[in-house]
mmCIF file of C-alpha atoms and ligand atoms in Angstrom:
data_model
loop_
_atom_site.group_PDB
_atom_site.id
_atom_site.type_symbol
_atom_site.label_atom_id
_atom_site.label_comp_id
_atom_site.label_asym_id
_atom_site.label_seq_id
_atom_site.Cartn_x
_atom_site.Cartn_y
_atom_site.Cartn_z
ATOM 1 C CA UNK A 1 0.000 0.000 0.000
ATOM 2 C CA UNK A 2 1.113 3.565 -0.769
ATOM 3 C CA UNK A 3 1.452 6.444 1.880
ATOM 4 C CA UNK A 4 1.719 10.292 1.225
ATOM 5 C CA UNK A 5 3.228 12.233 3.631
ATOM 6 C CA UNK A 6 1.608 15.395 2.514
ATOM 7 C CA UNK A 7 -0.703 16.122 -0.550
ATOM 8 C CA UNK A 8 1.304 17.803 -2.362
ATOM 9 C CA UNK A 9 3.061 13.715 -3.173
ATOM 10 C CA UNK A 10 -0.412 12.794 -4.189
ATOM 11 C CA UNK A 11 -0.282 15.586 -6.227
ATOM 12 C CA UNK A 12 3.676 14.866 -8.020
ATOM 13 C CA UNK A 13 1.888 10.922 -8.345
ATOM 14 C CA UNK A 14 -1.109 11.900 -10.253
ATOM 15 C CA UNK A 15 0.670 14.208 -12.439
ATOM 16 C CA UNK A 16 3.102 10.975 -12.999
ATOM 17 C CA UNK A 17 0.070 8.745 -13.478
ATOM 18 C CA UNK A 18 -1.713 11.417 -16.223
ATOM 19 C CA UNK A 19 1.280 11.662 -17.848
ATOM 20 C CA UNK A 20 1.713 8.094 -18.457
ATOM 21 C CA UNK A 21 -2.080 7.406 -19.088
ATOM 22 C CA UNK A 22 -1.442 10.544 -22.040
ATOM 23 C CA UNK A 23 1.178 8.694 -23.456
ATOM 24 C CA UNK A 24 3.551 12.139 -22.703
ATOM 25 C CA UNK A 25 7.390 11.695 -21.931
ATOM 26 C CA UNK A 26 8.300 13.441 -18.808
ATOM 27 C CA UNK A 27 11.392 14.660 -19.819
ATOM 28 C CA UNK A 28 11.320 17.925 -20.523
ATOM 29 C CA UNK A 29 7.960 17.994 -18.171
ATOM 30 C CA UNK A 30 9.401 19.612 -15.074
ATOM 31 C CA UNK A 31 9.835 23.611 -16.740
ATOM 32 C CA UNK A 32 5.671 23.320 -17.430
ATOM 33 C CA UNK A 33 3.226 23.814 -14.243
ATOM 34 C CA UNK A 34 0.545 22.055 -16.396
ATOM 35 C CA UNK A 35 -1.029 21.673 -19.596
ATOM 36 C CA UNK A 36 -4.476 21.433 -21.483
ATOM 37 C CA UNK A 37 -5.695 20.125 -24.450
ATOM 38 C CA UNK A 38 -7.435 22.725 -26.689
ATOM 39 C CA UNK A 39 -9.834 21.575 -28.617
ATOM 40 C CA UNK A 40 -10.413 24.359 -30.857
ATOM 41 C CA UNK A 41 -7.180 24.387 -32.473
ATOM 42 C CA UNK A 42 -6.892 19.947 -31.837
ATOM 43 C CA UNK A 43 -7.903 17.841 -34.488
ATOM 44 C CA UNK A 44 -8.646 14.235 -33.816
ATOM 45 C CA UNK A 45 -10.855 11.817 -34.451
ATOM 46 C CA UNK A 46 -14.232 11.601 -35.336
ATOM 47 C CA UNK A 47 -13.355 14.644 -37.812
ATOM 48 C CA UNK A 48 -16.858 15.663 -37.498
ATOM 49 C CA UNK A 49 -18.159 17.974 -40.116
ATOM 50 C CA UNK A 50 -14.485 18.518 -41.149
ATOM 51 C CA UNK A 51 -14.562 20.040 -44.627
ATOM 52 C CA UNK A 52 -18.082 20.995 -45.290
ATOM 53 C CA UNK A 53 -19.442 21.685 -41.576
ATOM 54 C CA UNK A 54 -19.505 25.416 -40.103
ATOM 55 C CA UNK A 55 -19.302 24.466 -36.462
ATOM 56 C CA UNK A 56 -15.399 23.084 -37.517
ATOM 57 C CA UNK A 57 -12.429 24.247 -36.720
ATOM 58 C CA UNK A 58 -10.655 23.326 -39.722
ATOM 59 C CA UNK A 59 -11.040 23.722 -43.424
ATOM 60 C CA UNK A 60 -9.562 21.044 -46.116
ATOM 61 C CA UNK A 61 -7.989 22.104 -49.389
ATOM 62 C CA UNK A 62 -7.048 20.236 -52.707
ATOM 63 C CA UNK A 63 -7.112 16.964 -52.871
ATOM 64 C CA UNK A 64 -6.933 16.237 -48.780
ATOM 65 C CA UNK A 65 -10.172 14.203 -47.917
ATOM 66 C CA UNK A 66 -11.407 13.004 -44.629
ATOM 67 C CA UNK A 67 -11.693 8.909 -43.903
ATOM 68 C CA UNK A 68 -12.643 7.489 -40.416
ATOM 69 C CA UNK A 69 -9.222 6.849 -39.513
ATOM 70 C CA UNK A 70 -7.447 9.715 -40.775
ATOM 71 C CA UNK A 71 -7.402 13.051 -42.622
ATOM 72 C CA UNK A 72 -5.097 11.938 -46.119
ATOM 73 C CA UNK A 73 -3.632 15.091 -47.340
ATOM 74 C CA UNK A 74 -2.507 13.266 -50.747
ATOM 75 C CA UNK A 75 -3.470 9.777 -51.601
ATOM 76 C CA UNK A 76 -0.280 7.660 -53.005
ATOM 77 C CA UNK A 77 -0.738 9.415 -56.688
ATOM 78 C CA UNK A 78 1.289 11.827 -59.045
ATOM 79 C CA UNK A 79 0.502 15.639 -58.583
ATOM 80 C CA UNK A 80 -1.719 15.745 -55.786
ATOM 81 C CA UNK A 81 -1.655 18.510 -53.000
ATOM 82 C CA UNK A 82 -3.608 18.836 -49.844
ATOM 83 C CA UNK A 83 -4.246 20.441 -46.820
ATOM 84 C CA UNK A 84 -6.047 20.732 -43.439
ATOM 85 C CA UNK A 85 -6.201 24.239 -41.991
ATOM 86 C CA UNK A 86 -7.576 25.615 -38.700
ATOM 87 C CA UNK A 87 -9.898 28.561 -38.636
ATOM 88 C CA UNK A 88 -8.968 30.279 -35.473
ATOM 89 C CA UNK A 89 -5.764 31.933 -35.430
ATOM 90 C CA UNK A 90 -3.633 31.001 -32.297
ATOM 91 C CA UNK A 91 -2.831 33.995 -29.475
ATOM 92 C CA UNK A 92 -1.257 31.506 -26.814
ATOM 93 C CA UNK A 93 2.419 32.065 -26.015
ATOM 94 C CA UNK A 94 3.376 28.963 -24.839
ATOM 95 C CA UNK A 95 2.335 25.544 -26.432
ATOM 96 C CA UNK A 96 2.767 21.913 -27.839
ATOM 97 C CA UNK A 97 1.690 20.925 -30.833
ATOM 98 C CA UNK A 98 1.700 17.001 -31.073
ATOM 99 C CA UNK A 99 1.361 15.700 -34.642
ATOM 100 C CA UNK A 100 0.470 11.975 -35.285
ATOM 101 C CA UNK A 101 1.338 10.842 -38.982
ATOM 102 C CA UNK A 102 1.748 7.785 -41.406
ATOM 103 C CA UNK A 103 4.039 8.095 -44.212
ATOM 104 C CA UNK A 104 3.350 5.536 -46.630
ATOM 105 C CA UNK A 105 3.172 4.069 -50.073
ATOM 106 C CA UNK A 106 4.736 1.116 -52.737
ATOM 107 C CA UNK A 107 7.185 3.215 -54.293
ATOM 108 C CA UNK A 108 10.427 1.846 -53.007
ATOM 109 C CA UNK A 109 12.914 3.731 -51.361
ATOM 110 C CA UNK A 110 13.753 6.960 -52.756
ATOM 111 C CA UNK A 111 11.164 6.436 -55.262
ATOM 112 C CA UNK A 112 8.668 8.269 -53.030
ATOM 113 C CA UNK A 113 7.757 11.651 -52.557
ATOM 114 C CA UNK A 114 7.525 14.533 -51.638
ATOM 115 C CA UNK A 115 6.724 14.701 -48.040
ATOM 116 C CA UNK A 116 4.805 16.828 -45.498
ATOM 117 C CA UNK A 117 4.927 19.876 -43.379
ATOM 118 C CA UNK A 118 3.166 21.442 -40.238
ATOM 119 C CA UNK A 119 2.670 25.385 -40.590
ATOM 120 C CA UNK A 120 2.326 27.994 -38.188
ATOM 121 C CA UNK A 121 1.593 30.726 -40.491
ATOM 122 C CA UNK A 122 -0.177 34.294 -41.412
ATOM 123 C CA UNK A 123 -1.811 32.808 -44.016
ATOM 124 C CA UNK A 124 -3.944 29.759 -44.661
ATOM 125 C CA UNK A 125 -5.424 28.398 -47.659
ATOM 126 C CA UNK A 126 -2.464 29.384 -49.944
ATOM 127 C CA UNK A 127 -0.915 26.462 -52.019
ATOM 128 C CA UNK A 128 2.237 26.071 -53.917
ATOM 129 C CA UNK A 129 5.516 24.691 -54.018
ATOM 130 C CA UNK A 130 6.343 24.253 -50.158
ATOM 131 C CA UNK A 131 4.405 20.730 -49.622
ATOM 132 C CA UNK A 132 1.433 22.476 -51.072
ATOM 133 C CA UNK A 133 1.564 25.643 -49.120
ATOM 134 C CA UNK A 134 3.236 28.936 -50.613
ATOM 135 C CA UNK A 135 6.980 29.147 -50.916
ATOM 136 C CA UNK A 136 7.461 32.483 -49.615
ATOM 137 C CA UNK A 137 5.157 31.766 -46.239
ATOM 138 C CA UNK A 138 5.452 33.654 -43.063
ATOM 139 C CA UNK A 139 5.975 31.918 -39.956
ATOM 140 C CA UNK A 140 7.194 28.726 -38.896
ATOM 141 C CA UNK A 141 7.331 25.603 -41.165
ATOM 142 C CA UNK A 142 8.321 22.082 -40.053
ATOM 143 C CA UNK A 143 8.875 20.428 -42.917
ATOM 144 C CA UNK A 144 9.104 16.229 -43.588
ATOM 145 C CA UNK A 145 10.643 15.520 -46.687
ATOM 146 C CA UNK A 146 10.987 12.291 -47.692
ATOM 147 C CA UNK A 147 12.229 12.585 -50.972
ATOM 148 C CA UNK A 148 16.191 14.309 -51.829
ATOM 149 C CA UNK A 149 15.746 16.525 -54.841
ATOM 150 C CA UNK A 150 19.137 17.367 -54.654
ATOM 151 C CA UNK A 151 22.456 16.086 -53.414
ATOM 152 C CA UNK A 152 21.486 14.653 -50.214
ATOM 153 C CA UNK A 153 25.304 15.011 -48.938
ATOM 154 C CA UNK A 154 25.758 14.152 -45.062
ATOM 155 C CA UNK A 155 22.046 14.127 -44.522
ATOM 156 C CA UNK A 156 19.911 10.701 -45.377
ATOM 157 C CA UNK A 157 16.309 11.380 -45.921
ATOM 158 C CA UNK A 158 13.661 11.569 -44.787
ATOM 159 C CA UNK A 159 14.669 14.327 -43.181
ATOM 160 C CA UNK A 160 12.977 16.675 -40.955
ATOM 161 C CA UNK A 161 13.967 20.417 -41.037
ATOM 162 C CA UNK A 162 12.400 23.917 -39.467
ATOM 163 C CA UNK A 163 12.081 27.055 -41.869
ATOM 164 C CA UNK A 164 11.060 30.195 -40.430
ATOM 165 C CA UNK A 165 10.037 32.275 -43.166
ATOM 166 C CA UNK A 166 9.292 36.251 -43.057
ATOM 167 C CA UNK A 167 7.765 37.188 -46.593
ATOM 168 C CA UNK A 168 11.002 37.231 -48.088
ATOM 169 C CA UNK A 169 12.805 33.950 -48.245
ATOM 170 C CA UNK A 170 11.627 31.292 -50.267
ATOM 171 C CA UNK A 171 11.647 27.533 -49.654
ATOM 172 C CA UNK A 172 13.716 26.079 -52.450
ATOM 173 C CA UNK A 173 12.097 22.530 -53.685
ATOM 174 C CA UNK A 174 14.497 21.788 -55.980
ATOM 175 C CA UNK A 175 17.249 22.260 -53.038
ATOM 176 C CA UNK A 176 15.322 20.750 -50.129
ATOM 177 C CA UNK A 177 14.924 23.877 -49.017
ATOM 178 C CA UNK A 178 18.740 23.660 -47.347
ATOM 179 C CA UNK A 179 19.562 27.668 -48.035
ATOM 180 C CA UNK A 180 16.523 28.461 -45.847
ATOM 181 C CA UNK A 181 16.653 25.387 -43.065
ATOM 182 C CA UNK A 182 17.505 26.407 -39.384
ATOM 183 C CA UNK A 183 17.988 23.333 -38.568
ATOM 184 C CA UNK A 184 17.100 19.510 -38.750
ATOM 185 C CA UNK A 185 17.101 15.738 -38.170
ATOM 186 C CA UNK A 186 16.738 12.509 -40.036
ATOM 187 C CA UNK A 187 14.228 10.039 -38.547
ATOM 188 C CA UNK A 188 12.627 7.067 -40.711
ATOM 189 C CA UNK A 189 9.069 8.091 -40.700
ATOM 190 C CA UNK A 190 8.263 6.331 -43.979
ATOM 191 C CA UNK A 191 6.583 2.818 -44.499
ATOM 192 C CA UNK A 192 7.213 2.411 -40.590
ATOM 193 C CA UNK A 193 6.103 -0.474 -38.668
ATOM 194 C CA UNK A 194 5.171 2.062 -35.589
ATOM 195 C CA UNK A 195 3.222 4.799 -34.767
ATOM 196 C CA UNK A 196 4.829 8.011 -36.048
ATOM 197 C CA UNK A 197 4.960 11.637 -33.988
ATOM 198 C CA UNK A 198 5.812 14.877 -33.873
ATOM 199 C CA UNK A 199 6.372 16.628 -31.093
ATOM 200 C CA UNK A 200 6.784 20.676 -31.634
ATOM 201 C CA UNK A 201 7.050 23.055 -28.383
ATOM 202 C CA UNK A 202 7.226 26.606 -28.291
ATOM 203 C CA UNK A 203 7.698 28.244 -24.838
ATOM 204 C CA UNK A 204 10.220 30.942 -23.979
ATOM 205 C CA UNK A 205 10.716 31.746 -27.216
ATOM 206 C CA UNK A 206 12.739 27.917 -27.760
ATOM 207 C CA UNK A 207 11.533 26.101 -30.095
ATOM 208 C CA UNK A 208 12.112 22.283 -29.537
ATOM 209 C CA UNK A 209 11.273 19.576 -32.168
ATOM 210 C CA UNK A 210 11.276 16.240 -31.416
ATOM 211 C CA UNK A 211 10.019 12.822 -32.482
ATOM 212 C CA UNK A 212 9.056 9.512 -31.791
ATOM 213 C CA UNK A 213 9.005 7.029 -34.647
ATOM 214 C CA UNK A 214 10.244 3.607 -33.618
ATOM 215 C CA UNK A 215 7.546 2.610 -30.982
ATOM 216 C CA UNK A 216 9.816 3.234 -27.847
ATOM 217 C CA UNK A 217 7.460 5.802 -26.690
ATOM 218 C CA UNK A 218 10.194 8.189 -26.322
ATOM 219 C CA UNK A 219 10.660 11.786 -27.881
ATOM 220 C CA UNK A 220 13.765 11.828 -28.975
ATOM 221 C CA UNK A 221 15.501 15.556 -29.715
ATOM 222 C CA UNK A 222 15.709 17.084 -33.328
ATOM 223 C CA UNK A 223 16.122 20.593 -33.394
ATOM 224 C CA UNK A 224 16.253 22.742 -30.578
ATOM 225 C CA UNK A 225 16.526 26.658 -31.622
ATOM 226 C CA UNK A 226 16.624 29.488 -29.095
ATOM 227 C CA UNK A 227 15.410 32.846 -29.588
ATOM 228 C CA UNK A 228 12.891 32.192 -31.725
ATOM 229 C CA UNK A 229 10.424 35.345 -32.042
ATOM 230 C CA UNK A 230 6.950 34.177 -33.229
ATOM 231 C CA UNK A 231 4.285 36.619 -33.578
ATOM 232 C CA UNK A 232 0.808 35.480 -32.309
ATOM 233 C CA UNK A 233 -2.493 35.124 -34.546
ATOM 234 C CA UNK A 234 -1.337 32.850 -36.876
ATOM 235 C CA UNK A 235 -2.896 29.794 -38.041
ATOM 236 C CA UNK A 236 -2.133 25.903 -37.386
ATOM 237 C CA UNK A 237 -2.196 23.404 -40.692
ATOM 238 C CA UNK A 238 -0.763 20.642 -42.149
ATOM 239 C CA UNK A 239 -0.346 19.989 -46.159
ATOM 240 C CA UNK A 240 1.480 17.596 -48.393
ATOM 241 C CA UNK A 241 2.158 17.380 -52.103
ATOM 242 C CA UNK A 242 3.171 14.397 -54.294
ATOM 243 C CA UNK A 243 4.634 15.067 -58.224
ATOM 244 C CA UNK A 244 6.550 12.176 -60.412
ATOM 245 C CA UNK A 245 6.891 10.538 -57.418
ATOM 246 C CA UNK A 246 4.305 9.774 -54.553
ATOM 247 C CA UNK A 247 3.075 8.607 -51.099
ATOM 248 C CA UNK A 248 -0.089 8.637 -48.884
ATOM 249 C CA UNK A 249 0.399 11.705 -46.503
ATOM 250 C CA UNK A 250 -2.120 10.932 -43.847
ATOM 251 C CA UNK A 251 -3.038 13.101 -40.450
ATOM 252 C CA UNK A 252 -4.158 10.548 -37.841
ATOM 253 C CA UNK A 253 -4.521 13.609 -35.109
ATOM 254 C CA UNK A 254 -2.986 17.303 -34.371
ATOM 255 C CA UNK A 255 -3.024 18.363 -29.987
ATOM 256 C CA UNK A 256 -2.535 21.514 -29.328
ATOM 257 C CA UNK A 257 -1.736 22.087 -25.535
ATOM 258 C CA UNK A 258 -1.535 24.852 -23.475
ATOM 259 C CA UNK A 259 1.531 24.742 -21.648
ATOM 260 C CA UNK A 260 1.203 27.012 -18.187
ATOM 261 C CA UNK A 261 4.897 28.706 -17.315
ATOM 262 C CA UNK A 262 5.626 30.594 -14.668
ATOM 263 C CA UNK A 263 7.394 33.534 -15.982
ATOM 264 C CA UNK A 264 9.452 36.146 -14.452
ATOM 265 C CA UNK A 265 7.853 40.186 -14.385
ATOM 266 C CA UNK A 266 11.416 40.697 -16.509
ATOM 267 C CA UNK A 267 9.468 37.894 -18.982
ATOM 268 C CA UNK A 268 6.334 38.686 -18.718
ATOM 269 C CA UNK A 269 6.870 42.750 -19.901
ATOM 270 C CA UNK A 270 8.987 40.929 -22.984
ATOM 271 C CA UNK A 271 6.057 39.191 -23.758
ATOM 272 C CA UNK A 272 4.571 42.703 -23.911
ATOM 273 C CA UNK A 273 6.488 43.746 -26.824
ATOM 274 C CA UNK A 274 4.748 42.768 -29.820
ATOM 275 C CA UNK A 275 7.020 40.545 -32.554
ATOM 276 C CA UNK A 276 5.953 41.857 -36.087
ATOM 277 C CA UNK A 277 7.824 39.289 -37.928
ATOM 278 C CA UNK A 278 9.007 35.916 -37.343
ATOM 279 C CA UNK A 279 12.761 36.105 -36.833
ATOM 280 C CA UNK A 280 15.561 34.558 -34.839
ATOM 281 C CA UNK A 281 17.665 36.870 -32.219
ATOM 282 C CA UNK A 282 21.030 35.371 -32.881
ATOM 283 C CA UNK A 283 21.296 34.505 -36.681
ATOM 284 C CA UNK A 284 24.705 34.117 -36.897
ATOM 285 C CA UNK A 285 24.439 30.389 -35.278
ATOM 286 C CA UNK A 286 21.683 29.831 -38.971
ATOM 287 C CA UNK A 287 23.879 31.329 -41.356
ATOM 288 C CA UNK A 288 23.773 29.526 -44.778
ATOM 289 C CA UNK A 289 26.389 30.396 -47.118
ATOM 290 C CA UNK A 290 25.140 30.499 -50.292
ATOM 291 C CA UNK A 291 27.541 30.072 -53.366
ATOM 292 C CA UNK A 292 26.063 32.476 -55.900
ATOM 293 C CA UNK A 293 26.855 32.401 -59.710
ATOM 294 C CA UNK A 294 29.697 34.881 -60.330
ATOM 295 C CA UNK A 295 33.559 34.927 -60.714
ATOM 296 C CA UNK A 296 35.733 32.626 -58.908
ATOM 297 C CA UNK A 297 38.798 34.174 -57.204
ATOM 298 C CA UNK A 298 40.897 32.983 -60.440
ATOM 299 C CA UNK A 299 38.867 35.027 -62.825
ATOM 300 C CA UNK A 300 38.424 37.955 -60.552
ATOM 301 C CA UNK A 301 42.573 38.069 -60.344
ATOM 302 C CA UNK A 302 42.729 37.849 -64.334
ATOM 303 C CA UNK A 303 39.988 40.380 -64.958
ATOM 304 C CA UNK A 304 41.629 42.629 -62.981
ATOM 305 C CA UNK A 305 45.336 42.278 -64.259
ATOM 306 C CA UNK A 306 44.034 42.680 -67.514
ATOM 307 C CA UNK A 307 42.203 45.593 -66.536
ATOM 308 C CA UNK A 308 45.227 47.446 -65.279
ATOM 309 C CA UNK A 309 47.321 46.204 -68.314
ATOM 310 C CA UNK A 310 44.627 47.918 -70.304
ATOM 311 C CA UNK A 311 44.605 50.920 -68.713
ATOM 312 C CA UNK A 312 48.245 51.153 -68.977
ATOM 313 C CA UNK A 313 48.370 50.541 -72.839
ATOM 314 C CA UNK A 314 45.962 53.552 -73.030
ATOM 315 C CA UNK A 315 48.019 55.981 -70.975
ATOM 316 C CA UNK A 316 51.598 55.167 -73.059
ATOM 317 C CA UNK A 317 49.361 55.560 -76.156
ATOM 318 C CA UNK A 318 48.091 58.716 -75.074
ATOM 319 C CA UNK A 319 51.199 59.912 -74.231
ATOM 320 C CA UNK A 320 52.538 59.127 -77.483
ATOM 321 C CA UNK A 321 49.940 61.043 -79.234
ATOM 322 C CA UNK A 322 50.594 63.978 -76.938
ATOM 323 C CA UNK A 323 54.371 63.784 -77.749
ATOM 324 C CA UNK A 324 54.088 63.488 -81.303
ATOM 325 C CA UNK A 325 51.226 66.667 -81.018
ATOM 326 C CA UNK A 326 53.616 68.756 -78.846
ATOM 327 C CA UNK A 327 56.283 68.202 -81.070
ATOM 328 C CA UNK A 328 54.292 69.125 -84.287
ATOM 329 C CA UNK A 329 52.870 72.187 -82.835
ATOM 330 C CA UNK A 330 56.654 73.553 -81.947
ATOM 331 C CA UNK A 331 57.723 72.627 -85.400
ATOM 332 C CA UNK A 332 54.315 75.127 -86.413
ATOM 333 C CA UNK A 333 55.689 78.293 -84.203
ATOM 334 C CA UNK A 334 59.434 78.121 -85.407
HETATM 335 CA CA1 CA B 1 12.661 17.119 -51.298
#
């Protein structure tokens, strides 16, 4: 038999015991006071009235259609895109998102595509070439892509990666979007025997990404990015696209919690100050280098040399004509 000293140890135990029962990791847990589910921005089965209801809080787009085990954002054929959107924008400052998915299809490996993302963004409804959302988005983008358009280099795929976009960068599809990515993780979330997840938590402004994809009920870390200014009111979605090559993109379920934090006054009048655009504080720790097209060092060195060679043919020429005009207008006088 168990005995509690005080209540508060009742108190730690239950917490333990909901945590378990909600299938939530507690590490990590101890920084949050509590959270709750919020339905109005959750989505989770039965998706009732989703796409042609009123009373729902979500909209679908494209090809995305609703089934009674999950929302598919792109069945597993060529040139399909698809979405879920929610209709209330979001004002909370601290929150988890937790994002069940199944990434399937017969295409073999590599022969798949293109992937999904999660959005956080100004605006909904928009599609286009960022997993069937608009390239030049604003706001937070986690994006799954399970298909390497270019050289996949030191990363294998699929690969996970966080955009943050602010009206002017665009996500690059035919680069996997690698100028643009803050950061990233692989994790084999294709054709998976287990359930798949995706855990995203904003609190603080730290953005942590995490996942659990090989049934050990664990979250295991895959980006983790501090001084991340989001501004509030934007909306929660989810969209996929397929194109040569494709995949069923299904959403089983999107939680949204409310995470409670106990925040210094130093915090709370930050939290005052009202972020206009998403951005990051320190950059320098994201910095891409991009090669542009232009001159390599070589040419830029032979350019130049010729340059000054030029320049130098044209000065003794001009001094010769000088000369030879000096000369002829003395020969005039005498
Ligand atoms: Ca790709």
């Amino acid at each position: 038999m168990f005995c509690f000293k005080n209540a508060r140890e009742l108190t730690c135990l239950f917490a333990v015991a909901v945590c378990v029962l909600t299938g939530h990791s507690l590490a990590n847990e101890s920084e949050f006071q509590e959270e709750f589910l919020k339905r109005e921005y959750s989505l989770s089965k039965p998706y009732r009235g989703l796409g042609f209801s009123s009373s729902s809080f979500w909209d679908l787009m494209g090809n995305a259609m609703v089934t009674p085990d999950h929302v598919r954002l792109t069945p597993d054929l060529q040139s399909r895109q698809g979405a879920v959107w929610s209709r209330i924008p979001l004002f909370l400052q601290d929150w988890e998102l937790k994002v069940h998915f199944k990434i399937h299809g017969v295409g073999k490996k590599n022969l798949n595509g293109d992937g999904m993302a999660v959005w956080l963004t100004r605006d909904r409804m928009q599609d286009g070439p960022a997993f069937g959302n608009m390239a030049q988005f604003v706001g937070l983008g986690i994006l799954v892509d399970t298909y390497p358009n270019s050289e996949p280099g030191d990363k294998s795929f699929p690969y996970i990666s966080v955009m943050l976009g602010n009206g002017t960068v665009s996500y690059d599809h035919d680069r996997d979007g690698r100028p643009s990515a803050l950061a990233g993780c692989s994790a084999l979330v294709r054709n998976s025997l287990y359930d798949t997840f995706l855990l995203v938590r904003y609190s603080r402004y730290k953005l942590r990404v995490m996942v659990d994809v090989d049934g050990k009920q664990e979250w295991k870390p895959c980006v983790d990015i501090r001084g991340l200014r989001l501004p509030t009111g934007y909306f929660l979605g989810a969209s996929s696209a397929t194109g040569d090559l494709s995949d069923n993109h299904d959403i089983i379920s999107m939680k949204l919690y409310q995470l409670t934090v106990e925040k210094t006054p130093e915090e709370e009048a930050e939290e005052q100050e009202s972020v206009l655009l998403p951005r990051v504080d320190d950059m320098e720790q994201f910095i891409v280098i991009v090669e542009e097209e232009g001159m390599s060092g070589v040419q830029l060195f032979v350019t130049l040399l010729f340059s000054v060679l030029g320049v130098g043919v044209l000065a003794v020429i001009g001094l010769m004509f000088y000369g030879r005009w000096t000369e002829k207008r003395r020969k005039r006088f005498y």
